[in-house]
Amino acid sequence: MYKLYSRLGSGGFVVEAALALAGAPYEVVNIVKGAPPAGYAEISPLNQVPALTLPDGATITESAAMCLLLAETYPDARLQIPAGDTERPEFLRWLLFLSSMLYPALMRFYFAERSTTDPGGLDNVKQAAIADSDRGFAVVDRALDGRDWLAGSDRTIADIYLLMLAYWHPVADCPRPEWRNIVRVCETLKKDPVLDRLNATHRIW
């Protein structure tokens, strides 16, 4: 049994999506924002979500790491491009781009106080975060030209990761309409019954 420490609308969404699409046995423990339970720092040293306890009792953090592990553990769920496939590099590229460039940029907007010691500098941090995230989304949108998905001929967890981040956009709570390829991918994924069910509680879109 997997135990996912999460919060509704958080990065735990994509990990829960991976668990659900894989058919893995799991339970969710929702952590109250700003009030982690006693001992949670032993599970997540930064007191952040998501975190995932594995069936053997080990616990990992970092949403992309969780997604990759679940994709490897449940290959029949087709959450990734398998090793040896010519599209594997693209899958790894975009999953890591989303988690290392776009995710942190969006977090700098929502948690601007973590990025400056100047109380009067929060607005500047937020504006820079929006500019950074928009630059990243534009790169992804161009990469989707002529492609149905970020990598391969079917959706992977990278596309679901993109769906989550696109609806975190702070300006309109959805992808900008000029990112037509991202909008197209998101609209297709939103029709997935598993993702639609999860969204009923997470309210990503």
Short mmCIF file of C-alpha atoms in Angstrom, two decimals:
data_model
loop_
_atom_site.label_atom_id
_atom_site.label_comp_id
_atom_site.label_asym_id
_atom_site.label_seq_id
_atom_site.Cartn_x
_atom_site.Cartn_y
_atom_site.Cartn_z
CA MET A 1 0.00 0.00 0.00
CA TYR A 2 1.28 3.44 -0.95
CA LYS A 3 0.59 6.40 1.31
CA LEU A 4 0.51 9.78 -0.43
CA TYR A 5 0.90 12.89 1.68
CA SER A 6 -0.81 15.60 -0.28
CA ARG A 7 -3.02 18.67 -0.25
CA LEU A 8 -5.99 19.30 -2.51
CA GLY A 9 -4.90 21.23 -5.58
CA SER A 10 -1.20 20.68 -4.85
CA GLY A 11 1.52 18.83 -6.73
CA GLY A 12 0.11 15.71 -5.15
CA PHE A 13 -2.47 15.73 -7.95
CA VAL A 14 -0.07 14.36 -10.57
CA VAL A 15 1.24 11.69 -8.18
CA GLU A 16 -2.28 10.62 -7.28
CA ALA A 17 -3.07 10.53 -10.99
CA ALA A 18 -0.12 8.19 -11.55
CA LEU A 19 -1.25 5.94 -8.70
CA ALA A 20 -4.85 5.85 -9.92
CA LEU A 21 -3.96 5.26 -13.58
CA ALA A 22 -1.58 2.49 -12.55
CA GLY A 23 -4.24 0.80 -10.44
CA ALA A 24 -1.88 0.86 -7.46
CA PRO A 25 -3.24 0.42 -3.93
CA TYR A 26 -2.93 3.75 -2.11
CA GLU A 27 -4.34 6.04 0.52
CA VAL A 28 -4.12 9.82 0.72
CA VAL A 29 -3.28 11.83 3.82
CA ASN A 30 -4.10 15.49 3.26
CA ILE A 31 -1.76 17.85 5.11
CA VAL A 32 -3.22 21.13 6.35
CA LYS A 33 -1.33 24.07 4.85
CA GLY A 34 1.00 25.61 7.42
CA ALA A 35 0.19 22.96 10.02
CA PRO A 36 2.01 19.71 9.24
CA PRO A 37 1.50 16.96 11.80
CA ALA A 38 4.14 16.15 14.40
CA GLY A 39 6.95 14.14 12.87
CA TYR A 40 6.15 15.08 9.28
CA ALA A 41 9.61 16.64 8.83
CA GLU A 42 11.01 13.12 9.13
CA ILE A 43 8.97 12.21 6.05
CA SER A 44 9.42 15.47 4.15
CA PRO A 45 12.43 17.46 5.43
CA LEU A 46 11.07 20.72 3.97
CA ASN A 47 7.61 20.07 5.46
CA GLN A 48 6.18 20.24 1.95
CA VAL A 49 3.84 18.07 -0.09
CA PRO A 50 3.75 15.74 -1.85
CA ALA A 51 5.61 12.92 -0.19
CA LEU A 52 5.09 9.24 -0.86
CA THR A 53 5.60 6.29 1.47
CA LEU A 54 6.28 3.13 -0.51
CA PRO A 55 4.96 -0.35 0.29
CA ASP A 56 8.33 -1.28 1.86
CA GLY A 57 8.09 1.68 4.25
CA ALA A 58 10.63 3.93 2.53
CA THR A 59 9.51 7.47 1.77
CA ILE A 60 10.47 9.75 -1.11
CA THR A 61 9.80 13.37 -1.99
CA GLU A 62 9.90 15.23 -5.35
CA SER A 63 6.87 14.71 -7.55
CA ALA A 64 8.83 13.90 -10.71
CA ALA A 65 10.77 11.18 -8.86
CA MET A 66 7.50 9.67 -7.61
CA CYS A 67 6.03 9.75 -11.12
CA LEU A 68 9.09 8.07 -12.64
CA LEU A 69 9.15 5.39 -9.94
CA LEU A 70 5.47 4.59 -10.40
CA ALA A 71 5.84 4.56 -14.18
CA GLU A 72 8.67 2.02 -13.89
CA THR A 73 6.86 -0.07 -11.28
CA TYR A 74 3.64 -0.26 -13.33
CA PRO A 75 4.74 -0.45 -16.99
CA ASP A 76 1.33 -1.65 -18.19
CA ALA A 77 -0.12 1.75 -17.26
CA ARG A 78 2.04 3.31 -20.03
CA LEU A 79 2.88 6.36 -17.93
CA GLN A 80 6.28 6.76 -19.56
CA ILE A 81 8.26 6.06 -22.70
CA PRO A 82 10.24 2.90 -21.88
CA ALA A 83 14.00 2.68 -21.87
CA GLY A 84 15.40 1.93 -25.33
CA ASP A 85 12.60 3.73 -27.18
CA THR A 86 13.79 6.55 -29.43
CA GLU A 87 11.29 8.90 -27.74
CA ARG A 88 12.63 8.16 -24.24
CA PRO A 89 14.98 11.18 -24.25
CA GLU A 90 12.10 13.52 -25.11
CA PHE A 91 9.98 12.09 -22.30
CA LEU A 92 12.76 12.58 -19.75
CA ARG A 93 13.56 16.03 -21.12
CA TRP A 94 10.05 17.38 -20.76
CA LEU A 95 9.20 15.76 -17.44
CA LEU A 96 12.35 17.24 -15.93
CA PHE A 97 11.82 20.60 -17.66
CA LEU A 98 8.34 20.81 -16.16
CA SER A 99 9.50 19.84 -12.68
CA SER A 100 12.74 21.84 -12.57
CA MET A 101 11.84 24.98 -14.53
CA LEU A 102 8.08 25.53 -14.57
CA TYR A 103 7.10 24.10 -11.18
CA PRO A 104 9.62 26.28 -9.27
CA ALA A 105 8.69 29.38 -11.29
CA LEU A 106 5.04 28.98 -10.34
CA MET A 107 5.94 28.31 -6.71
CA ARG A 108 7.90 31.59 -6.66
CA PHE A 109 4.64 33.37 -7.45
CA TYR A 110 2.55 31.62 -4.82
CA PHE A 111 5.28 31.61 -2.16
CA ALA A 112 7.13 34.80 -3.04
CA GLU A 113 8.23 35.28 0.56
CA ARG A 114 10.56 32.29 0.16
CA SER A 115 12.51 34.08 -2.59
CA THR A 116 13.34 37.40 -0.93
CA THR A 117 14.28 38.79 2.46
CA ASP A 118 12.81 42.16 1.48
CA PRO A 119 9.15 42.44 2.56
CA GLY A 120 8.72 45.18 -0.03
CA GLY A 121 10.05 43.01 -2.83
CA LEU A 122 7.24 40.48 -3.05
CA ASP A 123 5.56 42.10 -6.06
CA ASN A 124 8.82 42.07 -8.00
CA VAL A 125 9.32 38.38 -7.21
CA LYS A 126 5.79 37.62 -8.39
CA GLN A 127 6.16 39.54 -11.64
CA ALA A 128 9.46 37.82 -12.37
CA ALA A 129 7.85 34.46 -11.61
CA ILE A 130 5.04 35.10 -14.10
CA ALA A 131 7.54 36.15 -16.77
CA ASP A 132 9.65 33.05 -16.10
CA SER A 133 6.69 30.68 -16.21
CA ASP A 134 5.32 32.27 -19.38
CA ARG A 135 8.71 31.82 -21.05
CA GLY A 136 8.72 28.16 -20.04
CA PHE A 137 5.16 27.50 -21.19
CA ALA A 138 5.94 29.12 -24.54
CA VAL A 139 8.87 26.73 -24.98
CA VAL A 140 6.61 23.75 -24.26
CA ASP A 141 3.90 25.04 -26.58
CA ARG A 142 6.37 25.32 -29.47
CA ALA A 143 7.65 21.82 -28.76
CA LEU A 144 4.09 20.50 -29.19
CA ASP A 145 3.79 21.85 -32.74
CA GLY A 146 2.89 18.91 -34.95
CA ARG A 147 2.75 16.52 -31.99
CA ASP A 148 -0.20 15.06 -30.12
CA TRP A 149 1.84 14.62 -26.93
CA LEU A 150 5.14 15.73 -25.44
CA ALA A 151 6.71 12.37 -26.27
CA GLY A 152 5.54 9.30 -28.12
CA SER A 153 2.17 8.47 -29.62
CA ASP A 154 0.16 8.35 -26.39
CA ARG A 155 -0.13 10.43 -23.25
CA THR A 156 2.44 9.98 -20.54
CA ILE A 157 2.70 11.31 -17.01
CA ALA A 158 4.64 14.25 -18.48
CA ASP A 159 1.49 15.42 -20.26
CA ILE A 160 -0.53 15.11 -17.05
CA TYR A 161 2.17 17.07 -15.23
CA LEU A 162 1.77 19.79 -17.88
CA LEU A 163 -2.01 19.79 -17.38
CA MET A 164 -1.59 20.45 -13.66
CA LEU A 165 0.95 23.23 -14.11
CA ALA A 166 -1.00 24.93 -16.89
CA TYR A 167 -4.00 25.32 -14.60
CA TRP A 168 -1.82 26.73 -11.86
CA HIS A 169 -1.11 29.77 -14.04
CA PRO A 170 -1.67 32.74 -11.70
CA VAL A 171 -3.18 35.15 -14.21
CA ALA A 172 -6.26 33.25 -15.31
CA ASP A 173 -6.02 29.90 -13.46
CA CYS A 174 -5.76 28.25 -16.87
CA PRO A 175 -3.34 28.14 -19.80
CA ARG A 176 -3.11 31.33 -21.85
CA PRO A 177 -5.25 30.96 -25.01
CA GLU A 178 -2.28 31.76 -27.25
CA TRP A 179 -0.68 28.51 -26.10
CA ARG A 180 -2.90 26.60 -28.48
CA ASN A 181 -1.01 23.35 -28.33
CA ILE A 182 -1.02 23.29 -24.53
CA VAL A 183 -4.73 24.10 -24.50
CA ARG A 184 -5.34 21.24 -26.96
CA VAL A 185 -3.45 18.72 -24.84
CA CYS A 186 -5.21 19.88 -21.68
CA GLU A 187 -8.66 19.66 -23.23
CA THR A 188 -7.96 16.10 -24.35
CA LEU A 189 -6.67 15.03 -20.93
CA LYS A 190 -9.60 16.60 -19.10
CA LYS A 191 -11.87 14.06 -20.80
CA ASP A 192 -10.04 11.15 -19.15
CA PRO A 193 -12.49 9.67 -16.61
CA VAL A 194 -9.77 9.00 -14.02
CA LEU A 195 -8.43 12.55 -14.18
CA ASP A 196 -11.94 13.95 -14.20
CA ARG A 197 -12.75 11.99 -11.04
CA LEU A 198 -9.63 13.23 -9.27
CA ASN A 199 -10.38 16.79 -10.31
CA ALA A 200 -13.76 16.62 -8.57
CA THR A 201 -11.82 16.93 -5.29
CA HIS A 202 -8.59 18.63 -6.36
CA ARG A 203 -10.33 21.33 -8.47
CA ILE A 204 -7.28 21.86 -10.68
CA TRP A 205 -9.53 23.09 -13.51
#
